[in-house]
Amino acid sequence: MYYEEFEINVKTGESNLTQIYLKEGLDFISQQAMAQRPFFLYSAPDATHSPVYASERFLGKSQRGRYGDAVMELDDSIGQILAHLVSLGIHNNTLVFFTSDNGAAVMSGPHQSGSNGPFLCGKETTFEGGMREPAIAWWPGRIPAGTVSHQLASVMDLFSTSLSVAGVLPPNDRVIDGLDLSPVLFNNSLLDRPIFYYRGNQMMAVRIGQYKVHYWTWSNSWEEFNTGINFCPGQEVPGVTTHTQEEHTMQPLIFHLGQDPGERYPISVQSEEYRDVHRQVTAVVEQHQKDLIPGMPQLNMCDLAVMNWSPPGCEQLGKCLKPPESNPWKCVWPH
């Protein structure tokens, strides 16, 4: 479906775009259910991205300002999707997974920013506020309601998990980074695995169990910070939320996230706990670097010609655009 004529009123924050996404999702589910076809729906509303917006029915309804209004509408739309699955009688054969691609942005000012609670900083950093997201799995009859898991997981795991649930084997001609979370979802098992935190090509930190080890720290540059853009407003931690890229590979910063979820109090390098964790993580990192097969970054080069100038549906509306000539240049990503 092609959409162009929708408005986001930047002044009032009103837009019905979330409702458009919702209607398309509900219609798609209905079509697939009626045809008795399996389906995969990826629904990614962007109402909490600046400019933050909500439809008229939700504006001013939350106690959290415009951002809260947007979240309230997202919550309502997810509820409608779940209710629709139940009404169609396919809820017992449908896995729903709710998560996000990153923590909330906190640098956009009081009306456009979210909150990451006790976690440090936000989007575009490798601190917990930038990398830890909610994760809720729903499958009546398969996943017991109210179950809580402390499994370390990544969005990459959803690929492997979806294949497993659908009874499809993953491709065997490449390394698959994600794990199948089926044992976690259905048996409440715990998989022993590390999580690697990257920023670009640089491995910034590693998480094993409750411990997080920072080999590099960086929030955002002094140049950006001095213009008023702050990735960690009100949360600056000396030596941690640095505005230059600081290397700690010889003596990494180690935090126990169960006791210190805000990453404010590094474990003493003189303690036995530090030495034990450092030794364990060093072995894991060495194996990771040995097994790693570097890929060609897809965002090294920018080219306006590769944008989708003629999306499906543009023909009927006479809105197809001729792409410009290809003229690649090296991208600059300041974060």
mmCIF file of N, CA, C and O in Angstrom, residues 241-295:
data_model
loop_
_atom_site.group_PDB
_atom_site.id
_atom_site.type_symbol
_atom_site.label_atom_id
_atom_site.label_comp_id
_atom_site.label_asym_id
_atom_site.label_seq_id
_atom_site.Cartn_x
_atom_site.Cartn_y
_atom_site.Cartn_z
ATOM 1 N N THR A 241 30.700 7.862 31.027
ATOM 2 C CA THR A 241 29.961 8.510 29.931
ATOM 3 C C THR A 241 30.866 9.540 29.261
ATOM 4 O O THR A 241 30.573 10.736 29.251
ATOM 5 N N THR A 242 31.942 9.074 28.686
ATOM 6 C CA THR A 242 32.971 9.962 28.152
ATOM 7 C C THR A 242 32.548 10.591 26.822
ATOM 8 O O THR A 242 31.779 10.005 26.060
ATOM 9 N N HIS A 243 33.052 11.787 26.547
ATOM 10 C CA HIS A 243 32.743 12.487 25.292
ATOM 11 C C HIS A 243 33.856 12.351 24.268
ATOM 12 O O HIS A 243 33.799 12.960 23.195
ATOM 13 N N THR A 244 34.848 11.560 24.591
ATOM 14 C CA THR A 244 35.826 11.087 23.622
ATOM 15 C C THR A 244 35.832 9.567 23.713
ATOM 16 O O THR A 244 35.460 9.003 24.749
ATOM 17 N N GLN A 245 36.235 8.912 22.649
ATOM 18 C CA GLN A 245 36.258 7.453 22.658
ATOM 19 C C GLN A 245 37.447 6.991 23.501
ATOM 20 O O GLN A 245 38.590 7.143 23.102
ATOM 21 N N GLU A 246 37.128 6.449 24.662
ATOM 22 C CA GLU A 246 38.167 6.053 25.615
ATOM 23 C C GLU A 246 38.355 4.536 25.595
ATOM 24 O O GLU A 246 37.394 3.775 25.704
ATOM 25 N N GLU A 247 39.606 4.115 25.467
ATOM 26 C CA GLU A 247 39.923 2.695 25.413
ATOM 27 C C GLU A 247 40.258 2.166 26.803
ATOM 28 O O GLU A 247 41.009 2.783 27.553
ATOM 29 N N HIS A 248 39.677 1.006 27.134
ATOM 30 C CA HIS A 248 39.915 0.364 28.432
ATOM 31 C C HIS A 248 40.344 -1.088 28.257
ATOM 32 O O HIS A 248 40.155 -1.903 29.169
ATOM 33 N N THR A 249 40.885 -1.431 27.083
ATOM 34 C CA THR A 249 41.137 -2.837 26.791
ATOM 35 C C THR A 249 42.138 -3.475 27.753
ATOM 36 O O THR A 249 42.047 -4.668 28.037
ATOM 37 N N MET A 250 43.094 -2.703 28.259
ATOM 38 C CA MET A 250 44.072 -3.268 29.178
ATOM 39 C C MET A 250 43.492 -3.463 30.570
ATOM 40 O O MET A 250 43.914 -4.343 31.320
ATOM 41 N N GLN A 251 42.517 -2.617 30.925
ATOM 42 C CA GLN A 251 41.883 -2.712 32.235
ATOM 43 C C GLN A 251 40.417 -2.304 32.084
ATOM 44 O O GLN A 251 40.044 -1.196 32.421
ATOM 45 N N PRO A 252 39.596 -3.210 31.546
ATOM 46 C CA PRO A 252 38.200 -2.869 31.251
ATOM 47 C C PRO A 252 37.397 -2.525 32.499
ATOM 48 O O PRO A 252 37.725 -2.955 33.606
ATOM 49 N N LEU A 253 36.349 -1.737 32.287
ATOM 50 C CA LEU A 253 35.408 -1.418 33.362
ATOM 51 C C LEU A 253 34.410 -2.562 33.463
ATOM 52 O O LEU A 253 33.821 -2.979 32.460
ATOM 53 N N ILE A 254 34.210 -3.078 34.662
ATOM 54 C CA ILE A 254 33.293 -4.202 34.862
ATOM 55 C C ILE A 254 32.207 -3.803 35.856
ATOM 56 O O ILE A 254 32.505 -3.265 36.935
ATOM 57 N N PHE A 255 30.955 -4.068 35.470
ATOM 58 C CA PHE A 255 29.803 -3.753 36.319
ATOM 59 C C PHE A 255 28.997 -5.027 36.566
ATOM 60 O O PHE A 255 28.892 -5.885 35.683
ATOM 61 N N HIS A 256 28.426 -5.124 37.759
ATOM 62 C CA HIS A 256 27.460 -6.185 38.061
ATOM 63 C C HIS A 256 26.078 -5.561 37.891
ATOM 64 O O HIS A 256 25.626 -4.773 38.737
ATOM 65 N N LEU A 257 25.401 -5.889 36.780
ATOM 66 C CA LEU A 257 24.152 -5.212 36.447
ATOM 67 C C LEU A 257 23.007 -5.584 37.380
ATOM 68 O O LEU A 257 22.030 -4.835 37.486
ATOM 69 N N GLY A 258 23.099 -6.712 38.051
ATOM 70 C CA GLY A 258 22.067 -7.052 39.026
ATOM 71 C C GLY A 258 22.109 -6.127 40.225
ATOM 72 O O GLY A 258 21.072 -5.744 40.774
ATOM 73 N N GLN A 259 23.314 -5.749 40.636
ATOM 74 C CA GLN A 259 23.482 -4.852 41.777
ATOM 75 C C GLN A 259 23.580 -3.396 41.356
ATOM 76 O O GLN A 259 23.294 -2.499 42.155
ATOM 77 N N ASP A 260 23.980 -3.152 40.115
ATOM 78 C CA ASP A 260 24.235 -1.788 39.643
ATOM 79 C C ASP A 260 23.737 -1.640 38.205
ATOM 80 O O ASP A 260 24.526 -1.499 37.271
ATOM 81 N N PRO A 261 22.413 -1.661 37.998
ATOM 82 C CA PRO A 261 21.882 -1.594 36.632
ATOM 83 C C PRO A 261 22.176 -0.279 35.928
ATOM 84 O O PRO A 261 22.124 -0.209 34.701
ATOM 85 N N GLY A 262 22.503 0.761 36.705
ATOM 86 C CA GLY A 262 22.791 2.063 36.115
ATOM 87 C C GLY A 262 24.235 2.248 35.686
ATOM 88 O O GLY A 262 24.602 3.316 35.203
ATOM 89 N N GLU A 263 25.076 1.211 35.837
ATOM 90 C CA GLU A 263 26.485 1.258 35.423
ATOM 91 C C GLU A 263 27.208 2.479 36.010
ATOM 92 O O GLU A 263 27.925 3.189 35.319
ATOM 93 N N ARG A 264 27.064 2.650 37.303
ATOM 94 C CA ARG A 264 27.663 3.810 37.976
ATOM 95 C C ARG A 264 28.872 3.448 38.834
ATOM 96 O O ARG A 264 29.711 4.307 39.105
ATOM 97 N N TYR A 265 28.977 2.188 39.248
ATOM 98 C CA TYR A 265 30.010 1.823 40.219
ATOM 99 C C TYR A 265 30.827 0.633 39.705
ATOM 100 O O TYR A 265 30.486 -0.524 39.960
ATOM 101 N N PRO A 266 31.910 0.895 38.976
ATOM 102 C CA PRO A 266 32.743 -0.203 38.479
ATOM 103 C C PRO A 266 33.299 -1.042 39.624
ATOM 104 O O PRO A 266 33.642 -0.527 40.691
ATOM 105 N N ILE A 267 33.384 -2.354 39.401
ATOM 106 C CA ILE A 267 33.980 -3.253 40.396
ATOM 107 C C ILE A 267 35.465 -2.947 40.522
ATOM 108 O O ILE A 267 36.156 -2.696 39.530
ATOM 109 N N SER A 268 35.963 -2.939 41.723
ATOM 110 C CA SER A 268 37.368 -2.619 41.974
ATOM 111 C C SER A 268 38.283 -3.594 41.230
ATOM 112 O O SER A 268 38.108 -4.815 41.306
ATOM 113 N N VAL A 269 39.277 -3.041 40.538
ATOM 114 C CA VAL A 269 40.216 -3.878 39.788
ATOM 115 C C VAL A 269 41.090 -4.707 40.724
ATOM 116 O O VAL A 269 41.732 -5.670 40.291
ATOM 117 N N GLN A 270 41.115 -4.361 41.999
ATOM 118 C CA GLN A 270 41.939 -5.093 42.959
ATOM 119 C C GLN A 270 41.197 -6.263 43.596
ATOM 120 O O GLN A 270 41.793 -7.031 44.360
ATOM 121 N N SER A 271 39.905 -6.415 43.254
ATOM 122 C CA SER A 271 39.106 -7.458 43.901
ATOM 123 C C SER A 271 39.247 -8.790 43.176
ATOM 124 O O SER A 271 39.543 -8.865 41.976
ATOM 125 N N GLU A 272 39.015 -9.857 43.914
ATOM 126 C CA GLU A 272 39.041 -11.188 43.320
ATOM 127 C C GLU A 272 37.909 -11.348 42.317
ATOM 128 O O GLU A 272 38.053 -12.029 41.295
ATOM 129 N N GLU A 273 36.762 -10.714 42.608
ATOM 130 C CA GLU A 273 35.622 -10.771 41.697
ATOM 131 C C GLU A 273 36.011 -10.212 40.332
ATOM 132 O O GLU A 273 35.696 -10.806 39.287
ATOM 133 N N TYR A 274 36.712 -9.081 40.331
ATOM 134 C CA TYR A 274 37.141 -8.472 39.071
ATOM 135 C C TYR A 274 38.046 -9.432 38.304
ATOM 136 O O TYR A 274 37.864 -9.658 37.101
ATOM 137 N N ARG A 275 39.029 -10.003 38.982
ATOM 138 C CA ARG A 275 39.982 -10.884 38.308
ATOM 139 C C ARG A 275 39.295 -12.123 37.734
ATOM 140 O O ARG A 275 39.597 -12.551 36.610
ATOM 141 N N ASP A 276 38.336 -12.689 38.468
ATOM 142 C CA ASP A 276 37.624 -13.875 37.991
ATOM 143 C C ASP A 276 36.805 -13.564 36.741
ATOM 144 O O ASP A 276 36.823 -14.318 35.756
ATOM 145 N N VAL A 277 36.062 -12.447 36.783
ATOM 146 C CA VAL A 277 35.226 -12.075 35.637
ATOM 147 C C VAL A 277 36.099 -11.721 34.435
ATOM 148 O O VAL A 277 35.818 -12.136 33.301
ATOM 149 N N HIS A 278 37.169 -10.970 34.680
ATOM 150 C CA HIS A 278 38.059 -10.561 33.598
ATOM 151 C C HIS A 278 38.649 -11.783 32.899
ATOM 152 O O HIS A 278 38.703 -11.854 31.658
ATOM 153 N N ARG A 279 39.057 -12.768 33.650
ATOM 154 C CA ARG A 279 39.644 -13.974 33.085
ATOM 155 C C ARG A 279 38.607 -14.727 32.238
ATOM 156 O O ARG A 279 38.891 -15.184 31.123
ATOM 157 N N GLN A 280 37.396 -14.846 32.759
ATOM 158 C CA GLN A 280 36.342 -15.568 32.037
ATOM 159 C C GLN A 280 35.976 -14.850 30.737
ATOM 160 O O GLN A 280 35.864 -15.475 29.673
ATOM 161 N N VAL A 281 35.800 -13.542 30.819
ATOM 162 C CA VAL A 281 35.368 -12.782 29.646
ATOM 163 C C VAL A 281 36.480 -12.702 28.602
ATOM 164 O O VAL A 281 36.213 -12.736 27.393
ATOM 165 N N THR A 282 37.712 -12.609 29.039
ATOM 166 C CA THR A 282 38.828 -12.560 28.090
ATOM 167 C C THR A 282 38.831 -13.780 27.182
ATOM 168 O O THR A 282 39.030 -13.673 25.964
ATOM 169 N N ALA A 283 38.585 -14.955 27.744
ATOM 170 C CA ALA A 283 38.537 -16.180 26.946
ATOM 171 C C ALA A 283 37.396 -16.140 25.932
ATOM 172 O O ALA A 283 37.545 -16.564 24.774
ATOM 173 N N VAL A 284 36.244 -15.610 26.362
ATOM 174 C CA VAL A 284 35.083 -15.519 25.475
ATOM 175 C C VAL A 284 35.361 -14.557 24.326
ATOM 176 O O VAL A 284 35.041 -14.829 23.156
ATOM 177 N N VAL A 285 35.969 -13.408 24.629
ATOM 178 C CA VAL A 285 36.265 -12.408 23.603
ATOM 179 C C VAL A 285 37.300 -12.944 22.614
ATOM 180 O O VAL A 285 37.170 -12.749 21.391
ATOM 181 N N GLU A 286 38.306 -13.623 23.106
ATOM 182 C CA GLU A 286 39.322 -14.185 22.213
ATOM 183 C C GLU A 286 38.711 -15.188 21.247
ATOM 184 O O GLU A 286 39.039 -15.206 20.053
ATOM 185 N N GLN A 287 37.793 -16.022 21.729
ATOM 186 C CA GLN A 287 37.128 -16.991 20.865
ATOM 187 C C GLN A 287 36.235 -16.281 19.852
ATOM 188 O O GLN A 287 36.175 -16.661 18.672
ATOM 189 N N HIS A 288 35.529 -15.241 20.312
ATOM 190 C CA HIS A 288 34.656 -14.458 19.421
ATOM 191 C C HIS A 288 35.466 -13.830 18.294
ATOM 192 O O HIS A 288 35.079 -13.903 17.118
ATOM 193 N N GLN A 289 36.589 -13.222 18.623
ATOM 194 C CA GLN A 289 37.418 -12.571 17.613
ATOM 195 C C GLN A 289 38.037 -13.589 16.659
ATOM 196 O O GLN A 289 38.228 -13.308 15.477
ATOM 197 N N LYS A 290 38.323 -14.774 17.168
ATOM 198 C CA LYS A 290 38.877 -15.832 16.325
ATOM 199 C C LYS A 290 37.841 -16.331 15.322
ATOM 200 O O LYS A 290 38.170 -16.604 14.148
ATOM 201 N N ASP A 291 36.586 -16.453 15.775
ATOM 202 C CA ASP A 291 35.523 -16.995 14.922
ATOM 203 C C ASP A 291 34.894 -15.942 14.014
ATOM 204 O O ASP A 291 34.189 -16.290 13.052
ATOM 205 N N LEU A 292 35.105 -14.675 14.320
ATOM 206 C CA LEU A 292 34.405 -13.601 13.610
ATOM 207 C C LEU A 292 34.826 -13.536 12.143
ATOM 208 O O LEU A 292 36.020 -13.543 11.827
ATOM 209 N N ILE A 293 33.852 -13.493 11.267
ATOM 210 C CA ILE A 293 34.101 -13.302 9.838
ATOM 211 C C ILE A 293 33.605 -11.901 9.474
ATOM 212 O O ILE A 293 32.391 -11.688 9.350
ATOM 213 N N PRO A 294 34.504 -10.928 9.338
ATOM 214 C CA PRO A 294 34.061 -9.550 9.063
ATOM 215 C C PRO A 294 33.294 -9.466 7.749
ATOM 216 O O PRO A 294 33.697 -10.061 6.740
ATOM 217 N N GLY A 295 32.183 -8.755 7.778
ATOM 218 C CA GLY A 295 31.411 -8.529 6.564
ATOM 219 C C GLY A 295 31.661 -7.123 6.052
ATOM 220 O O GLY A 295 32.174 -6.263 6.774
#
